[in-house]
mmCIF file of C-alpha atoms in Angstrom:
data_model
loop_
_atom_site.group_PDB
_atom_site.id
_atom_site.type_symbol
_atom_site.label_atom_id
_atom_site.label_comp_id
_atom_site.label_asym_id
_atom_site.label_seq_id
_atom_site.Cartn_x
_atom_site.Cartn_y
_atom_site.Cartn_z
ATOM 1 C CA UNK A 1 0.000 0.000 0.000
ATOM 2 C CA UNK A 2 2.948 2.342 0.506
ATOM 3 C CA UNK A 3 3.142 4.774 -2.381
ATOM 4 C CA UNK A 4 -0.560 4.311 -3.181
ATOM 5 C CA UNK A 5 -3.324 6.886 -2.686
ATOM 6 C CA UNK A 6 -5.787 6.361 0.138
ATOM 7 C CA UNK A 7 -9.266 5.202 -0.923
ATOM 8 C CA UNK A 8 -11.879 7.855 -1.639
ATOM 9 C CA UNK A 9 -14.804 7.669 0.791
ATOM 10 C CA UNK A 10 -17.129 9.958 2.712
ATOM 11 C CA UNK A 11 -17.430 9.556 6.466
ATOM 12 C CA UNK A 12 -20.618 10.601 8.292
ATOM 13 C CA UNK A 13 -19.834 12.500 11.460
ATOM 14 C CA UNK A 14 -21.948 14.168 14.157
ATOM 15 C CA UNK A 15 -20.602 17.515 15.323
ATOM 16 C CA UNK A 16 -21.747 19.989 17.903
ATOM 17 C CA UNK A 17 -23.489 23.101 16.564
ATOM 18 C CA UNK A 18 -24.382 25.580 19.290
ATOM 19 C CA UNK A 19 -26.641 27.491 16.896
ATOM 20 C CA UNK A 20 -29.099 24.586 16.880
ATOM 21 C CA UNK A 21 -31.902 25.321 19.319
ATOM 22 C CA UNK A 22 -30.464 28.690 20.269
ATOM 23 C CA UNK A 23 -33.931 30.241 20.103
ATOM 24 C CA UNK A 24 -35.842 27.213 21.382
ATOM 25 C CA UNK A 25 -38.004 27.969 24.449
ATOM 26 C CA UNK A 26 -36.332 25.072 26.308
ATOM 27 C CA UNK A 27 -32.727 24.952 24.976
ATOM 28 C CA UNK A 28 -31.761 22.223 27.466
ATOM 29 C CA UNK A 29 -34.114 19.880 25.588
ATOM 30 C CA UNK A 30 -32.378 20.414 22.252
ATOM 31 C CA UNK A 31 -29.731 18.069 20.894
ATOM 32 C CA UNK A 32 -27.234 20.588 19.433
ATOM 33 C CA UNK A 33 -25.604 18.259 16.901
ATOM 34 C CA UNK A 34 -25.755 17.957 13.146
ATOM 35 C CA UNK A 35 -24.541 15.467 10.565
ATOM 36 C CA UNK A 36 -21.679 16.479 8.299
ATOM 37 C CA UNK A 37 -19.856 14.712 5.504
ATOM 38 C CA UNK A 38 -16.085 14.439 5.878
ATOM 39 C CA UNK A 39 -14.288 13.127 2.811
ATOM 40 C CA UNK A 40 -10.887 11.538 2.569
ATOM 41 C CA UNK A 41 -9.899 14.625 0.538
ATOM 42 C CA UNK A 42 -10.828 16.796 3.557
ATOM 43 C CA UNK A 43 -8.594 14.695 5.804
ATOM 44 C CA UNK A 44 -5.648 13.813 3.601
ATOM 45 C CA UNK A 45 -5.141 16.324 0.803
ATOM 46 C CA UNK A 46 -2.727 19.167 1.419
ATOM 47 C CA UNK A 47 -1.353 17.793 4.669
ATOM 48 C CA UNK A 48 0.777 15.060 6.190
ATOM 49 C CA UNK A 49 -1.213 13.094 8.742
ATOM 50 C CA UNK A 50 -0.945 10.049 10.944
ATOM 51 C CA UNK A 51 -3.896 7.683 11.139
ATOM 52 C CA UNK A 52 -4.022 4.783 13.524
ATOM 53 C CA UNK A 53 -6.799 2.249 13.197
ATOM 54 C CA UNK A 54 -7.996 -0.267 15.715
ATOM 55 C CA UNK A 55 -10.641 -2.946 16.227
ATOM 56 C CA UNK A 56 -13.032 -1.035 18.446
ATOM 57 C CA UNK A 57 -13.837 1.807 20.775
ATOM 58 C CA UNK A 58 -13.769 1.056 24.509
ATOM 59 C CA UNK A 59 -11.799 -2.171 23.995
ATOM 60 C CA UNK A 60 -8.907 -2.905 26.401
ATOM 61 C CA UNK A 61 -5.783 -2.472 24.251
ATOM 62 C CA UNK A 62 -7.280 0.418 22.289
ATOM 63 C CA UNK A 63 -8.394 2.311 25.422
ATOM 64 C CA UNK A 64 -5.528 1.427 27.736
ATOM 65 C CA UNK A 65 -2.535 1.754 25.420
ATOM 66 C CA UNK A 66 -3.193 2.900 21.878
ATOM 67 C CA UNK A 67 -5.315 6.069 22.209
ATOM 68 C CA UNK A 68 -3.619 7.254 25.440
ATOM 69 C CA UNK A 69 -0.203 6.588 23.874
ATOM 70 C CA UNK A 70 -0.916 8.682 20.796
ATOM 71 C CA UNK A 71 -2.399 11.454 22.947
ATOM 72 C CA UNK A 72 0.692 11.393 25.173
ATOM 73 C CA UNK A 73 3.145 11.438 22.244
ATOM 74 C CA UNK A 74 1.188 13.784 19.963
ATOM 75 C CA UNK A 75 3.587 16.719 20.289
ATOM 76 C CA UNK A 76 6.637 14.553 19.521
ATOM 77 C CA UNK A 77 4.822 13.079 16.517
ATOM 78 C CA UNK A 78 3.738 16.501 15.247
ATOM 79 C CA UNK A 79 7.314 17.763 15.664
ATOM 80 C CA UNK A 80 8.192 15.336 12.850
ATOM 81 C CA UNK A 81 6.082 17.089 10.250
ATOM 82 C CA UNK A 82 2.703 15.583 11.064
ATOM 83 C CA UNK A 83 -0.160 18.076 10.802
ATOM 84 C CA UNK A 84 -2.927 15.997 12.421
ATOM 85 C CA UNK A 85 -3.392 12.678 14.210
ATOM 86 C CA UNK A 86 -6.536 10.627 13.636
ATOM 87 C CA UNK A 87 -7.873 7.428 15.151
ATOM 88 C CA UNK A 88 -10.159 5.365 12.928
ATOM 89 C CA UNK A 89 -12.439 2.532 13.938
ATOM 90 C CA UNK A 90 -15.370 0.625 12.464
ATOM 91 C CA UNK A 91 -17.752 2.244 14.928
ATOM 92 C CA UNK A 92 -20.520 4.811 14.509
ATOM 93 C CA UNK A 93 -20.155 8.516 15.169
ATOM 94 C CA UNK A 94 -22.040 8.373 18.490
ATOM 95 C CA UNK A 95 -19.714 5.726 19.912
ATOM 96 C CA UNK A 96 -16.594 7.477 18.627
ATOM 97 C CA UNK A 97 -17.626 10.808 20.181
ATOM 98 C CA UNK A 98 -18.384 9.250 23.555
ATOM 99 C CA UNK A 99 -15.080 7.365 23.436
ATOM 100 C CA UNK A 100 -13.175 10.554 22.540
ATOM 101 C CA UNK A 101 -14.679 12.272 25.602
ATOM 102 C CA UNK A 102 -14.007 9.227 27.800
ATOM 103 C CA UNK A 103 -10.354 9.228 26.664
ATOM 104 C CA UNK A 104 -10.009 12.979 27.346
ATOM 105 C CA UNK A 105 -8.821 13.317 23.746
ATOM 106 C CA UNK A 106 -11.046 16.196 22.578
ATOM 107 C CA UNK A 107 -8.912 18.777 20.721
ATOM 108 C CA UNK A 108 -5.867 16.486 21.024
ATOM 109 C CA UNK A 109 -6.464 13.899 18.304
ATOM 110 C CA UNK A 110 -9.441 13.519 15.977
ATOM 111 C CA UNK A 111 -11.726 10.475 15.776
ATOM 112 C CA UNK A 112 -12.959 9.114 12.432
ATOM 113 C CA UNK A 113 -16.069 6.904 12.491
ATOM 114 C CA UNK A 114 -15.904 4.328 9.699
ATOM 115 C CA UNK A 115 -19.346 3.029 10.642
ATOM 116 C CA UNK A 116 -19.875 0.789 7.622
ATOM 117 C CA UNK A 117 -16.222 -0.191 7.312
ATOM 118 C CA UNK A 118 -16.062 1.206 3.773
ATOM 119 C CA UNK A 119 -12.666 2.882 4.122
ATOM 120 C CA UNK A 120 -11.282 -0.053 6.099
ATOM 121 C CA UNK A 121 -12.449 -2.530 3.463
ATOM 122 C CA UNK A 122 -10.974 -0.458 0.612
ATOM 123 C CA UNK A 123 -7.692 -0.332 2.557
ATOM 124 C CA UNK A 124 -7.720 -4.153 2.692
ATOM 125 C CA UNK A 125 -7.778 -3.976 6.492
ATOM 126 C CA UNK A 126 -11.288 -5.283 7.225
ATOM 127 C CA UNK A 127 -11.103 -8.468 9.290
ATOM 128 C CA UNK A 128 -13.818 -10.807 10.480
ATOM 129 C CA UNK A 129 -13.812 -10.857 14.271
ATOM 130 C CA UNK A 130 -17.053 -12.813 14.586
ATOM 131 C CA UNK A 131 -15.289 -15.364 16.774
ATOM 132 C CA UNK A 132 -15.355 -12.763 19.575
ATOM 133 C CA UNK A 133 -18.754 -11.283 18.529
ATOM 134 C CA UNK A 134 -17.239 -8.124 17.003
ATOM 135 C CA UNK A 135 -18.365 -8.764 13.436
ATOM 136 C CA UNK A 136 -16.231 -7.042 10.815
ATOM 137 C CA UNK A 137 -13.644 -4.656 12.242
ATOM 138 C CA UNK A 138 -10.384 -2.997 11.376
ATOM 139 C CA UNK A 139 -7.053 -4.710 11.683
ATOM 140 C CA UNK A 140 -4.813 -2.733 14.011
ATOM 141 C CA UNK A 141 -2.455 -0.524 11.992
ATOM 142 C CA UNK A 142 -1.052 2.977 11.683
ATOM 143 C CA UNK A 143 -0.069 4.891 8.577
ATOM 144 C CA UNK A 144 1.534 8.146 7.604
ATOM 145 C CA UNK A 145 -0.230 9.781 4.670
ATOM 146 C CA UNK A 146 1.348 12.673 2.804
ATOM 147 C CA UNK A 147 -1.044 14.652 0.592
ATOM 148 C CA UNK A 148 -3.288 11.629 0.080
ATOM 149 C CA UNK A 149 -0.500 9.117 -0.613
ATOM 150 C CA UNK A 150 0.495 6.440 1.899
ATOM 151 C CA UNK A 151 4.087 7.080 2.946
ATOM 152 C CA UNK A 152 4.486 4.341 5.564
ATOM 153 C CA UNK A 153 2.351 1.509 6.979
ATOM 154 C CA UNK A 154 2.740 -0.029 10.430
ATOM 155 C CA UNK A 155 0.613 -3.206 10.405
ATOM 156 C CA UNK A 156 0.196 -5.622 13.290
ATOM 157 C CA UNK A 157 0.716 -9.327 12.577
ATOM 158 C CA UNK A 158 -2.222 -11.722 12.520
ATOM 159 C CA UNK A 159 -3.632 -12.798 15.856
ATOM 160 C CA UNK A 160 -2.530 -16.201 17.100
ATOM 161 C CA UNK A 161 -3.574 -18.444 19.952
ATOM 162 C CA UNK A 162 -0.512 -17.264 21.883
ATOM 163 C CA UNK A 163 -1.089 -13.593 21.025
ATOM 164 C CA UNK A 164 -4.786 -12.951 20.327
ATOM 165 C CA UNK A 165 -4.353 -9.134 20.236
ATOM 166 C CA UNK A 166 -0.906 -8.207 18.882
ATOM 167 C CA UNK A 167 0.137 -4.635 19.587
ATOM 168 C CA UNK A 168 3.504 -3.014 19.014
ATOM 169 C CA UNK A 169 4.017 -2.387 15.295
ATOM 170 C CA UNK A 170 1.345 0.319 15.250
ATOM 171 C CA UNK A 171 2.274 1.927 18.569
ATOM 172 C CA UNK A 172 3.310 5.572 18.867
ATOM 173 C CA UNK A 173 6.763 4.358 19.886
ATOM 174 C CA UNK A 174 7.118 2.482 16.567
ATOM 175 C CA UNK A 175 6.043 5.587 14.672
ATOM 176 C CA UNK A 176 8.588 7.696 16.564
ATOM 177 C CA UNK A 177 11.276 5.053 15.873
ATOM 178 C CA UNK A 178 10.465 5.393 12.155
ATOM 179 C CA UNK A 179 10.974 9.158 12.342
ATOM 180 C CA UNK A 180 14.330 8.667 14.082
ATOM 181 C CA UNK A 181 15.381 6.131 11.445
ATOM 182 C CA UNK A 182 14.434 8.593 8.682
ATOM 183 C CA UNK A 183 16.505 11.332 10.354
ATOM 184 C CA UNK A 184 19.476 8.955 10.600
ATOM 185 C CA UNK A 185 19.132 8.103 6.898
ATOM 186 C CA UNK A 186 19.273 11.803 6.046
ATOM 187 C CA UNK A 187 22.305 12.398 8.270
ATOM 188 C CA UNK A 188 24.280 9.237 7.443
ATOM 189 C CA UNK A 189 22.885 8.483 3.984
#
């Protein structure tokens, strides 16, 4: 996938809009959110971004290590020419928003709901996790995308009986190691 453009899809996202219900007689009864379309062009074109994808919101590895790790290391990652950091999961917008708030990640990293798994499937990263009642989900991976083209992929190996939830290749530490390796290549050729 490295060197290839990201798939073209449109994500459906719920965002807060304070103007909704502003003049309602009981504003506390109004749900101040609206649906917006966010395209892959909106996310990827004209910038260099890091996306990390994972099997599901509120799951142990994703909530204990992966999201907190990328939040913790976001400044170091951005110092390496990354404009934005996104987490993507095959979950709906409502779940992703609640998870973002639960992870105290609002305004730190952005959450992309791939509710139907369309982007994940086009990336070749959709896996069947029916054995653990998850249905179809994303394989755990991270990628650096520069102006819509995949620069680097960090893909976890397949799950095994000994390691049912591999995590390491797509960690923020692996991404930072990649940046250090790239700097060394520039310095030492």
